[in-house]
Amino acid sequence: MTSQKASTMKDVAKQAGVALGTVSKVINGIPVSEKNRIKVENAIAALHYEVNTYARGLKTQKSNLVALIIPNTHNPFFASFADYIEGALYKRGMKLLLCCADGIPQKEIDYLNMAINNKVDGIIALTYSDVGKYITPGLPLVVFDRFFENQVIPRVASDNFAGGCLAIEKLLEFGCRHPVYIRFHSVFPGESDKRRDGYLHACKKYGLEPDFLDVVDCDEKLALMKEFLDRHKNPDGSLRFDGVFAHTDYHGYLFLRLLQQEGFCIPQDVQIIGFDGIRKFGNEDGELFVSSICQPLEQLSEKCVEILTAPNTQTVPSLTLLPVEYRYGGTTKEKDIAPA
Amino acid sequence: MTSQKASTMKDVAKQAGVALGTVSKVINGIPVSEKNRIKVENAIAALHYEVNTYARGLKTQKSNLVALIIPNTHNPFFASFADYIEGALYKRGMKLLLCCADGIPQKEIDYLNMAINNKVDGIIALTYSDVGKYITPGLPLVVFDRFFENQVIPRVASDNFAGGCLAIEKLLEFGCRHPVYIRFHSVFPGESDKRRDGYLHACKKYGLEPDFLDVVDCDEKLALMKEFLDRHKNPDGSLRFDGVFAHTDYHGYLFLRLLQQEGFCIPQDVQIIGFDGIRKFGNEDGELFVSSICQPLEQLSEKCVEILTAPNTQTVPSLTLLPVEYRYGGTTKEKDIAPA
């Protein structure tokens, strides 16, 4: 770096021959005429103006508010995420606006507009709605898990691929010969899709025939699981699988109950590993619902806030994956490891 | 009512011989000299100025933000409460600032100050800390469950007394002869203390000898439960009780696990009824952890917001109790009622 004086927004406005407000709008992703946008972008390029770094500094009216968009807080995973995000913001002197957007896309759009208009300093979003087209470049936004096409938005997630592999490796380690995979997924693409890739990778690596239920999330989960189960019954009533990797702890728990109702013993007949690491009653020392590949939720939350509040957005990774770990939750056979 | 023109804040200032700002401060609970406070209070009395009604109208700068102070959102009861409060605010065009104050009283004080300074329009608090002295008269505040001495703050809660009675009546109805009560409670007084009163009332009504564990919440819950259990064992290993009313679903679940570990069958040997109505994975259609006296959490949340945003605070009840109901959750014997 030379000690050459950095360009200011005023320099950009002068070079582009537009008003200062127009430059600000372009930087903050607020629509201007295409002619003006191109002028400003060219001026920014010519002057090596550091958009992202200074864009943050532009906000003389910092609100110290960050909005968290999640489907709801009834779900314990989302609820704990909200709690950790709130704590990470508090440490930085910031406050959390909670937006539970389940089924109300307009709510998400409202909050995105608040960020565009600087009424909040930024947004952390864990969303499964179709709001991609409302996301503008330069918007201070960090997304958890979800992938938006044609948008470079910093994303934070668990290492779902490694988690998918790990689930199968653990089932094999605990004596399973034929693990299956049960998945109900969102229609929107996200990092959690890689659990499936990890499962398929492990199948290939360990010479297993892939065998899974993989459908879009719906209200007929139990009926579909029952159908899958029946398809895997031998004439003598025994099962053609002895291990289940469930896409989430919730799916794992549903399958556990179904197997129990059908008279199977867990983990003697079938071992189950879920994904998420949800604890009963939300207690840190509480039991898991099922043995699970656990997401490091506190660290993921801290990472979201760290990235959103980074002074220089140019060095922020577009994707940050944190490692997962296996934890015993009563639905696996473990000889060597003491139950948590 | 006569059609006489209502006094304004200006009239109060004139009558008291103080600045308009001083009147505003007194009304909003911001400290002024005692001399001025008395002058303003006398003028308000003389002019029959309707403080509470108009205090709300004073806020020309409405933030449309309401802060929710709860211990955390890891706990599923608090988490669902936050979700319903957010929804009730959204319907009214308001947004939720989430404050998870567990163990950080300064956080609660910060938010109370935000309300005093009109940075938020009001506060809904479900808190078990010692912040009573920071609460000033006229503060737009609604509390859930908790009682603050010497403060008239609108409180919303479930009918805990009726719930305590109902738990015992249900246990008797399902065949119990000797129900006991297990309670770990906060050091701060609140409506939930009335579960105990309801239990004692039911004992008297049905001629039962009160028999309970009742201690301040602590980390030794399991050890204390074990001690209680051992004290109730006959020489042949059978138990001297056949029903348990647990102060919360969580306590009920802990006791369920302890009884199972000791080889007892639930509900055959012992029936358990908790309190709260927490559902696994937060799903509305999910199973309860134990049979339970369920709090109407959505209606309670709606009521908190309704009271906080009431245009005339003078007609707001100081205490609002909503009815609870019993729901089956696998830990009671039920012959006539289909499991939920």
XYZ file of C-alpha atoms in Angstrom:
680
model
C 0.000 0.000 0.000
C 1.200 3.505 -0.792
C 0.370 6.450 1.413
C -1.652 7.952 -1.442
C -4.783 9.615 -0.101
C -7.816 7.352 -0.492
C -10.625 8.567 -2.728
C -13.735 9.859 -1.044
C -17.343 9.619 -2.082
C -17.141 13.285 -3.111
C -14.315 12.424 -5.535
C -16.515 9.723 -7.031
C -19.440 12.155 -7.439
C -17.157 14.713 -9.092
C -15.568 12.168 -11.421
C -18.974 10.720 -12.365
C -20.599 14.126 -12.739
C -23.531 13.178 -10.510
C -24.829 14.286 -7.127
C -23.383 12.862 -3.922
C -26.755 11.307 -3.134
C -26.652 9.346 -6.372
C -23.293 7.842 -5.413
C -24.681 6.967 -1.996
C -27.691 5.303 -3.577
C -25.565 3.202 -5.899
C -23.307 2.148 -3.036
C -26.251 1.240 -0.871
C -28.026 -0.613 -3.632
C -30.913 1.823 -3.983
C -32.149 1.989 -7.602
C -30.982 4.939 -9.797
C -31.181 5.320 -13.570
C -28.988 2.868 -15.427
C -27.044 5.744 -16.997
C -26.137 7.142 -13.596
C -25.364 3.747 -12.151
C -22.844 3.075 -14.915
C -21.281 6.540 -14.460
C -20.837 5.922 -10.747
C -19.489 2.414 -11.222
C -16.965 3.627 -13.752
C -15.859 6.427 -11.446
C -15.509 3.983 -8.564
C -13.335 1.745 -10.752
C -11.222 4.633 -12.064
C -10.541 6.024 -8.591
C -10.086 2.616 -6.915
C -12.677 3.812 -4.465
C -13.138 1.169 -1.748
C -16.887 0.844 -1.897
C -17.602 -1.696 0.737
C -15.237 -0.370 3.335
C -16.529 3.138 3.131
C -20.131 2.240 2.505
C -20.387 1.287 6.152
C -18.827 4.578 7.232
C -21.441 6.490 5.271
C -24.062 5.709 7.802
C -23.745 8.656 10.090
C -27.047 7.619 11.605
C -26.157 4.168 12.860
C -29.185 2.555 14.448
C -27.230 -0.121 16.306
C -30.146 -2.352 15.423
C -29.763 -5.616 13.555
C -32.770 -7.539 12.295
C -32.866 -11.308 12.504
C -35.212 -12.927 10.020
C -36.107 -16.507 10.947
C -39.190 -18.609 10.239
C -40.245 -18.723 13.919
C -38.944 -19.279 17.432
C -41.223 -22.219 18.249
C -38.655 -24.454 16.564
C -35.868 -24.972 19.132
C -33.078 -24.671 16.565
C -34.262 -21.252 15.393
C -35.001 -20.228 18.990
C -31.470 -20.971 20.174
C -30.049 -19.272 17.097
C -31.998 -16.112 18.021
C -30.704 -16.260 21.580
C -27.062 -16.607 20.539
C -27.369 -13.879 17.895
C -28.860 -11.546 20.510
C -25.950 -12.266 22.848
C -23.333 -11.733 20.137
C -24.926 -8.392 19.212
C -25.197 -7.294 22.848
C -21.449 -7.774 23.306
C -21.001 -5.237 20.495
C -23.478 -2.714 21.888
C -26.135 -3.651 19.354
C -29.738 -4.726 19.702
C -31.836 -7.349 17.970
C -35.061 -6.798 16.059
C -36.783 -10.147 15.821
C -38.709 -10.964 12.658
C -40.553 -14.310 12.649
C -41.480 -14.485 8.992
C -43.074 -17.942 8.691
C -45.494 -17.771 5.806
C -45.461 -13.963 5.559
C -42.938 -12.993 2.838
C -44.035 -9.364 3.156
C -42.459 -9.326 6.603
C -39.082 -10.289 5.165
C -39.421 -7.660 2.448
C -40.277 -5.015 5.080
C -37.118 -5.787 7.002
C -34.982 -5.879 3.856
C -36.318 -2.413 3.058
C -35.429 -1.251 6.563
C -31.852 -2.265 5.865
C -31.887 -0.559 2.463
C -33.130 2.620 4.148
C -30.589 2.357 6.975
C -33.279 1.918 9.616
C -31.368 -1.131 10.708
C -27.620 -1.546 10.326
C -27.962 -4.970 8.838
C -29.809 -8.248 8.585
C -29.059 -11.817 9.492
C -31.429 -14.136 7.696
C -32.313 -17.785 8.060
C -35.078 -17.892 5.549
C -36.836 -20.366 3.323
C -38.935 -17.956 1.282
C -38.592 -16.606 -2.191
C -37.225 -13.144 -1.377
C -34.095 -13.301 -3.531
C -35.298 -10.595 -5.897
C -35.590 -8.088 -3.037
C -31.944 -8.453 -2.141
C -29.822 -5.700 -3.643
C -26.030 -5.607 -3.943
C -24.307 -3.889 -1.042
C -27.102 -4.678 1.388
C -25.591 -5.458 4.792
C -26.849 -9.010 4.928
C -25.519 -12.331 6.162
C -27.457 -15.490 5.432
C -27.447 -18.721 7.350
C -27.500 -21.881 5.232
C -29.598 -20.526 2.350
C -28.162 -19.938 -1.114
C -29.435 -17.088 -3.303
C -28.670 -17.508 -6.974
C -26.761 -14.717 -8.732
C -26.123 -12.956 -5.426
C -22.824 -12.817 -3.598
C -24.006 -12.671 -0.017
C -21.806 -13.847 2.837
C -23.137 -17.210 3.940
C -22.513 -19.037 7.184
C -23.359 -22.694 7.685
C -22.232 -25.936 9.227
C -20.080 -28.281 7.206
C -23.068 -30.288 6.057
C -21.118 -32.435 3.599
C -18.715 -33.589 6.298
C -21.726 -34.113 8.586
C -23.451 -36.378 6.068
C -20.285 -38.467 5.747
C -19.774 -38.553 9.504
C -23.295 -39.836 10.139
C -22.695 -42.854 7.886
C -19.187 -43.446 9.246
C -20.545 -43.480 12.805
C -23.373 -45.879 11.896
C -20.807 -48.211 10.269
C -18.488 -47.864 13.264
C -21.368 -48.897 15.564
C -21.992 -52.038 13.533
C -24.564 -51.069 10.879
C -24.353 -52.900 7.560
C -27.154 -51.177 5.684
C -27.774 -47.532 6.636
C -30.544 -45.582 4.876
C -31.169 -41.855 4.618
C -34.462 -40.045 5.337
C -34.766 -36.515 4.042
C -37.523 -33.918 3.766
C -36.122 -30.754 2.280
C -36.977 -27.168 1.399
C -37.655 -26.208 -2.216
C -34.994 -23.519 -1.857
C -31.335 -24.451 -2.278
C -29.067 -24.219 0.747
C -25.993 -25.639 2.390
C -28.070 -28.293 4.150
C -28.540 -29.963 0.739
C -24.941 -31.061 1.104
C -25.942 -33.547 3.806
C -27.246 -35.604 0.889
C -23.994 -35.168 -1.041
C -22.083 -36.272 2.045
C -24.319 -39.326 2.382
C -23.806 -40.293 -1.282
C -20.062 -39.703 -0.972
C -19.891 -42.007 2.043
C -21.899 -44.670 0.215
C -19.400 -44.627 -2.626
C -16.415 -44.596 -0.287
C -17.642 -47.570 1.746
C -19.194 -49.533 -1.107
C -22.810 -49.106 0.026
C -25.830 -49.081 -2.253
C -27.553 -45.682 -1.783
C -31.026 -46.238 -0.326
C -33.051 -43.260 0.725
C -36.298 -41.357 1.004
C -35.823 -37.857 -0.398
C -38.868 -35.634 -0.867
C -39.879 -32.017 -0.479
C -41.071 -31.180 3.051
C -44.813 -31.738 3.394
C -47.548 -32.684 5.845
C -47.430 -36.352 4.837
C -44.062 -37.085 6.422
C -45.359 -39.887 8.630
C -47.245 -41.615 5.814
C -44.197 -41.429 3.543
C -41.971 -42.809 6.292
C -44.432 -45.651 6.873
C -44.422 -46.471 3.151
C -40.611 -46.428 3.124
C -40.569 -48.699 6.157
C -43.031 -51.170 4.637
C -41.002 -51.301 1.426
C -37.996 -52.375 3.495
C -39.664 -55.209 5.376
C -38.675 -58.824 4.724
C -41.406 -61.472 4.545
C -40.589 -62.436 8.162
C -41.198 -58.841 9.300
C -37.529 -58.026 9.862
C -36.033 -54.917 8.260
C -33.652 -54.674 5.329
C -31.860 -51.748 7.003
C -30.233 -51.434 10.410
C -29.292 -47.776 10.490
C -30.958 -44.449 9.673
C -29.346 -41.135 8.951
C -32.151 -38.571 9.332
C -31.834 -35.169 7.678
C -32.788 -33.435 10.962
C -33.262 -34.476 14.583
C -36.982 -33.898 14.095
C -37.148 -36.341 11.182
C -35.045 -38.774 13.216
C -37.411 -38.467 16.162
C -40.483 -39.010 13.965
C -38.894 -42.136 12.489
C -37.875 -43.332 15.963
C -41.496 -43.110 17.139
C -42.731 -44.895 14.026
C -40.232 -47.739 14.475
C -41.184 -48.057 18.151
C -44.881 -48.171 17.261
C -44.100 -50.968 14.810
C -42.478 -52.922 17.613
C -38.818 -52.397 16.735
C -36.234 -51.761 19.458
C -33.940 -48.758 19.221
C -30.936 -49.007 19.067
C -30.945 -52.860 19.113
C -32.802 -53.335 15.791
C -32.152 -49.972 14.170
C -29.702 -47.206 15.073
C -30.625 -43.600 14.288
C -28.493 -40.512 13.843
C -30.138 -37.142 13.259
C -28.695 -33.753 12.404
C -28.800 -30.484 14.402
C -28.119 -31.443 18.020
C -31.380 -30.158 19.516
C -31.630 -30.595 23.278
C -34.831 -31.245 25.183
C -36.126 -28.121 26.940
C -33.301 -26.143 25.324
C -30.985 -26.875 28.249
C -27.307 -27.009 27.513
C -27.049 -30.040 29.760
C -30.305 -31.524 28.485
C -30.648 -34.776 26.600
C -30.664 -34.925 22.824
C -33.839 -36.246 21.186
C -31.726 -38.651 19.130
C -28.014 -39.306 18.603
C -27.002 -36.484 16.318
C -24.543 -34.669 14.132
C -24.522 -31.424 16.105
C -24.264 -27.979 14.596
C -22.098 -25.559 16.613
C -24.947 -23.096 16.967
C -23.281 -20.634 19.321
C -20.188 -20.386 17.122
C -22.323 -20.120 13.961
C -24.259 -17.236 15.507
C -21.083 -15.485 16.610
C -19.688 -15.883 13.083
C -22.825 -14.348 11.503
C -22.533 -11.264 13.714
C -18.766 -11.047 13.269
C -19.167 -11.002 9.488
C -22.092 -8.560 9.513
C -20.143 -6.093 11.668
C -16.767 -6.569 9.958
C -15.208 -3.149 9.284
C -13.908 -4.253 5.899
C -16.403 -6.289 3.927
C -13.893 -6.943 1.157
C -12.046 -9.503 3.245
C -15.214 -11.291 4.314
C -15.473 -14.842 2.961
C -18.501 -15.503 0.815
C -18.941 -18.871 2.525
C -17.906 -19.875 6.046
C -18.433 -23.477 7.132
C -17.924 -24.550 10.725
C -17.227 -28.146 11.728
C -19.929 -30.412 13.169
C -19.552 -33.214 15.696
C -21.286 -36.438 16.586
C -22.979 -36.708 19.990
C -24.686 -39.652 21.640
C -28.406 -39.296 22.214
C -29.697 -42.764 23.060
C -30.457 -44.056 19.560
C -27.066 -45.608 18.744
C -25.059 -48.519 20.167
C -21.923 -47.261 21.763
C -19.506 -49.529 23.464
C -16.582 -47.270 24.142
C -18.100 -43.848 24.544
C -19.851 -42.850 27.757
C -23.314 -41.363 27.129
C -23.293 -37.556 27.332
C -69.016 12.793 31.393
C -69.629 16.449 30.650
C -68.504 18.027 27.427
C -66.085 20.230 29.377
C -62.816 20.616 27.492
C -60.143 18.258 28.798
C -57.062 19.848 30.320
C -53.889 19.750 28.271
C -50.306 19.374 29.358
C -49.892 23.109 28.700
C -52.639 23.847 31.231
C -50.792 21.713 33.763
C -47.517 23.534 33.118
C -49.246 26.921 33.496
C -51.061 25.903 36.681
C -47.867 24.455 38.171
C -45.721 27.371 37.045
C -43.134 25.082 35.461
C -41.878 24.430 31.944
C -43.753 22.041 29.653
C -40.705 19.743 29.624
C -40.892 19.381 33.389
C -44.498 18.185 33.143
C -43.506 15.729 30.438
C -40.684 14.412 32.618
C -42.953 13.894 35.617
C -45.538 12.111 33.471
C -42.937 9.867 31.915
C -41.278 9.100 35.225
C -38.032 10.920 34.497
C -36.537 12.417 37.708
C -37.063 16.152 38.402
C -36.575 18.085 41.646
C -38.992 17.052 44.375
C -40.343 20.602 44.549
C -41.266 20.570 40.858
C -42.636 17.053 41.023
C -45.044 18.067 43.791
C -46.078 21.223 41.892
C -46.859 19.169 38.789
C -48.696 16.456 40.696
C -50.842 19.068 42.466
C -51.659 20.766 39.154
C -52.578 17.407 37.584
C -54.914 16.714 40.511
C -56.470 20.189 40.442
C -57.156 20.073 36.699
C -58.228 16.404 36.653
C -55.652 15.996 33.930
C -55.771 12.410 32.618
C -52.150 11.513 32.939
C -52.072 8.019 31.626
C -54.325 8.558 28.671
C -52.457 11.542 27.422
C -48.989 10.384 28.396
C -49.182 8.000 25.481
C -50.228 10.750 23.114
C -47.256 12.860 24.125
C -44.921 10.688 22.192
C -44.864 12.481 18.890
C -41.823 10.369 18.085
C -43.382 6.935 18.305
C -40.743 4.319 17.635
C -43.233 1.499 16.955
C -40.722 -0.672 18.765
C -41.607 -2.787 21.775
C -38.934 -4.526 23.820
C -39.516 -8.015 25.137
C -37.398 -8.877 28.166
C -37.183 -12.629 28.777
C -34.496 -14.775 30.382
C -33.603 -16.552 27.105
C -35.108 -18.231 24.054
C -33.403 -21.602 24.572
C -36.260 -22.484 26.920
C -39.182 -23.485 24.677
C -41.789 -21.695 26.785
C -39.977 -18.356 26.540
C -39.201 -19.024 22.871
C -42.857 -19.546 21.957
C -43.846 -16.530 24.034
C -41.398 -14.402 21.995
C -42.835 -15.736 18.753
C -46.448 -14.996 19.692
C -45.572 -11.535 21.041
C -43.785 -10.754 17.772
C -46.859 -11.830 15.814
C -49.236 -9.792 17.970
C -47.040 -6.695 17.530
C -46.725 -7.222 13.783
C -50.514 -7.173 13.409
C -50.415 -3.693 14.944
C -47.577 -2.413 12.754
C -45.037 -2.704 15.550
C -41.695 -4.440 15.796
C -40.035 -6.473 18.516
C -36.696 -5.768 20.165
C -35.580 -8.997 21.792
C -33.713 -8.788 25.086
C -32.480 -12.111 26.509
C -31.461 -10.961 29.950
C -30.493 -14.218 31.674
C -27.988 -13.344 34.371
C -27.331 -9.823 33.033
C -29.538 -7.402 35.050
C -27.823 -4.457 33.333
C -29.495 -5.534 30.108
C -32.942 -5.221 31.677
C -32.040 -1.821 33.116
C -30.820 -0.667 29.686
C -34.145 -1.584 28.116
C -36.151 -0.020 30.944
C -34.193 3.182 30.322
C -34.983 2.962 26.619
C -38.665 2.967 27.541
C -38.201 5.873 29.954
C -36.474 7.821 27.183
C -39.127 6.895 24.599
C -36.664 4.970 22.453
C -39.125 2.112 22.632
C -42.876 2.549 22.997
C -43.084 0.019 25.769
C -41.831 -3.139 27.383
C -43.224 -6.593 27.969
C -41.235 -8.362 30.638
C -41.020 -11.955 31.792
C -38.211 -11.519 34.240
C -36.827 -13.146 37.330
C -34.269 -10.515 38.301
C -34.230 -7.840 40.932
C -35.015 -4.823 38.741
C -38.040 -3.531 40.665
C -36.292 -0.360 41.775
C -35.657 0.666 38.174
C -39.349 0.649 37.354
C -40.894 4.099 37.534
C -44.591 5.002 37.613
C -46.076 5.657 34.189
C -43.583 3.452 32.415
C -45.353 1.647 29.556
C -44.740 -1.837 30.930
C -46.671 -5.089 31.088
C -45.290 -7.970 33.092
C -45.935 -11.650 32.648
C -46.344 -13.668 35.842
C -43.936 -11.653 38.004
C -45.113 -9.463 40.881
C -43.277 -6.263 41.790
C -43.959 -5.025 45.304
C -45.301 -1.480 45.705
C -45.757 -1.109 41.964
C -49.032 -1.128 40.104
C -47.985 -2.637 36.812
C -50.464 -4.466 34.592
C -49.786 -8.165 34.986
C -50.841 -11.004 32.724
C -50.666 -14.638 33.778
C -52.393 -17.975 33.622
C -54.832 -18.901 36.333
C -52.193 -20.772 38.286
C -54.393 -21.351 41.331
C -57.057 -23.066 39.234
C -54.276 -24.984 37.461
C -52.879 -26.317 40.736
C -56.347 -27.490 41.745
C -57.012 -29.009 38.329
C -53.795 -31.041 38.396
C -54.828 -32.735 41.644
C -58.431 -33.195 40.512
C -57.246 -34.871 37.315
C -54.847 -37.181 39.214
C -57.720 -38.165 41.554
C -60.050 -38.655 38.587
C -57.489 -41.010 36.995
C -57.339 -43.115 40.135
C -54.546 -41.641 42.261
C -54.937 -41.934 46.040
C -51.821 -40.108 47.145
C -50.597 -37.341 44.838
C -47.473 -35.374 45.781
C -46.184 -32.017 44.530
C -42.672 -31.264 43.269
C -41.714 -27.626 43.053
C -38.540 -25.657 42.390
C -39.298 -21.980 42.417
C -37.782 -18.541 41.827
C -36.818 -16.354 44.783
C -38.995 -13.614 43.274
C -42.739 -13.620 43.887
C -45.035 -14.238 40.948
C -48.367 -15.635 39.883
C -46.851 -19.103 39.419
C -46.546 -19.311 43.225
C -50.292 -19.805 43.206
C -49.854 -23.296 41.768
C -48.807 -24.209 45.292
C -51.857 -22.474 46.780
C -54.050 -24.370 44.336
C -52.389 -27.638 45.324
C -52.922 -26.945 49.040
C -56.515 -25.880 48.400
C -57.204 -29.136 46.548
C -55.612 -31.159 49.360
C -57.958 -29.519 51.859
C -60.972 -29.891 49.600
C -60.376 -33.611 48.973
C -59.067 -34.490 52.433
C -55.499 -35.210 51.345
C -52.438 -34.796 53.563
C -50.162 -32.253 51.800
C -46.921 -33.958 50.824
C -44.445 -32.046 48.736
C -40.926 -31.024 47.849
C -40.727 -27.234 47.709
C -37.335 -25.581 47.366
C -35.715 -22.648 45.585
C -34.533 -23.541 42.079
C -30.958 -24.835 42.139
C -28.519 -27.149 40.370
C -29.237 -30.032 42.747
C -32.744 -30.729 41.464
C -32.049 -34.377 40.616
C -30.381 -35.105 43.960
C -33.272 -33.501 45.845
C -35.806 -35.457 43.802
C -33.909 -38.690 44.510
C -33.914 -37.926 48.237
C -37.654 -37.200 48.105
C -38.217 -40.464 46.233
C -36.165 -42.503 48.708
C -38.060 -40.976 51.631
C -41.283 -42.243 50.051
C -40.206 -45.836 49.537
C -41.795 -48.648 51.544
C -39.541 -51.432 52.866
C -40.650 -53.598 49.898
C -39.467 -50.937 47.441
C -42.964 -49.781 46.461
C -43.823 -46.095 46.642
C -46.021 -44.271 49.120
C -47.323 -42.000 46.349
C -49.023 -42.812 43.060
C -49.310 -39.368 41.473
C -47.060 -36.348 40.952
C -48.027 -32.788 40.221
C -44.845 -31.137 38.945
C -44.497 -27.354 39.071
C -43.386 -27.285 35.416
C -43.230 -29.757 32.532
C -39.457 -29.695 32.876
C -39.611 -30.754 36.539
C -42.169 -33.383 35.587
C -39.922 -34.716 32.856
C -36.908 -34.867 35.193
C -38.971 -36.788 37.731
C -40.311 -39.101 35.002
C -36.749 -39.999 33.973
C -35.721 -40.566 37.586
C -38.695 -42.867 38.223
C -37.958 -44.792 35.004
C -34.307 -45.196 36.004
C -35.464 -46.598 39.338
C -37.525 -49.191 37.499
C -40.992 -47.714 37.956
C -43.521 -47.781 35.123
C -45.236 -44.583 34.043
C -48.235 -44.212 34.180
C -48.912 -47.681 35.687
C -47.035 -47.112 38.976
C -47.028 -43.333 39.088
C -48.989 -40.770 37.071
C -47.406 -37.383 36.368
C -48.955 -34.036 35.462
C -46.716 -31.069 34.711
C -47.522 -27.424 34.067
C -46.904 -25.296 30.933
C -47.882 -27.498 28.000
C -44.506 -27.534 26.228
C -44.482 -29.477 22.979
C -41.527 -31.383 21.594
C -39.762 -29.519 18.779
C -42.121 -26.589 19.374
C -44.652 -28.010 16.916
C -48.257 -27.182 17.505
C -49.133 -30.763 16.659
C -46.136 -32.169 18.527
C -46.323 -34.396 21.579
C -46.182 -33.002 25.082
C -43.232 -34.096 27.234
C -45.664 -35.067 30.010
C -49.401 -34.787 30.606
C -49.805 -31.159 31.539
C -51.817 -28.202 32.715
C -51.347 -26.080 29.598
C -50.950 -22.320 29.597
C -52.740 -20.559 26.699
C -49.513 -18.999 25.489
C -50.822 -17.444 22.292
C -53.745 -15.790 24.100
C -51.471 -14.663 26.948
C -49.111 -13.031 24.450
C -51.978 -11.340 22.632
C -53.280 -10.037 25.956
C -49.880 -8.576 26.905
C -49.712 -6.650 23.629
C -53.359 -5.609 23.813
C -52.805 -4.115 27.274
C -49.508 -2.451 26.371
C -51.050 -0.771 23.350
C -54.401 0.099 24.965
C -55.294 3.716 24.167
C -56.605 4.322 27.665
C -54.432 2.843 30.362
C -56.898 3.806 33.078
C -59.268 1.020 32.125
C -56.527 -1.600 31.971
C -56.865 -4.274 34.656
C -53.913 -4.562 37.003
C -54.149 -8.345 36.790
C -55.475 -10.497 33.947
C -55.622 -14.251 34.422
C -56.443 -16.581 31.540
C -57.798 -20.096 32.039
C -55.599 -23.185 31.731
C -56.545 -26.644 30.525
C -55.443 -30.221 31.059
C -53.965 -32.103 28.121
C -52.851 -35.723 27.835
C -49.122 -36.288 27.313
C -48.517 -39.967 27.973
C -47.867 -39.873 31.733
C -51.434 -40.323 32.965
C -53.981 -43.150 32.745
C -56.891 -42.084 30.639
C -59.720 -44.375 29.876
C -62.214 -42.072 28.264
C -60.135 -39.389 26.601
C -58.384 -40.023 23.320
C -54.701 -39.069 23.377
C -54.042 -35.733 21.639
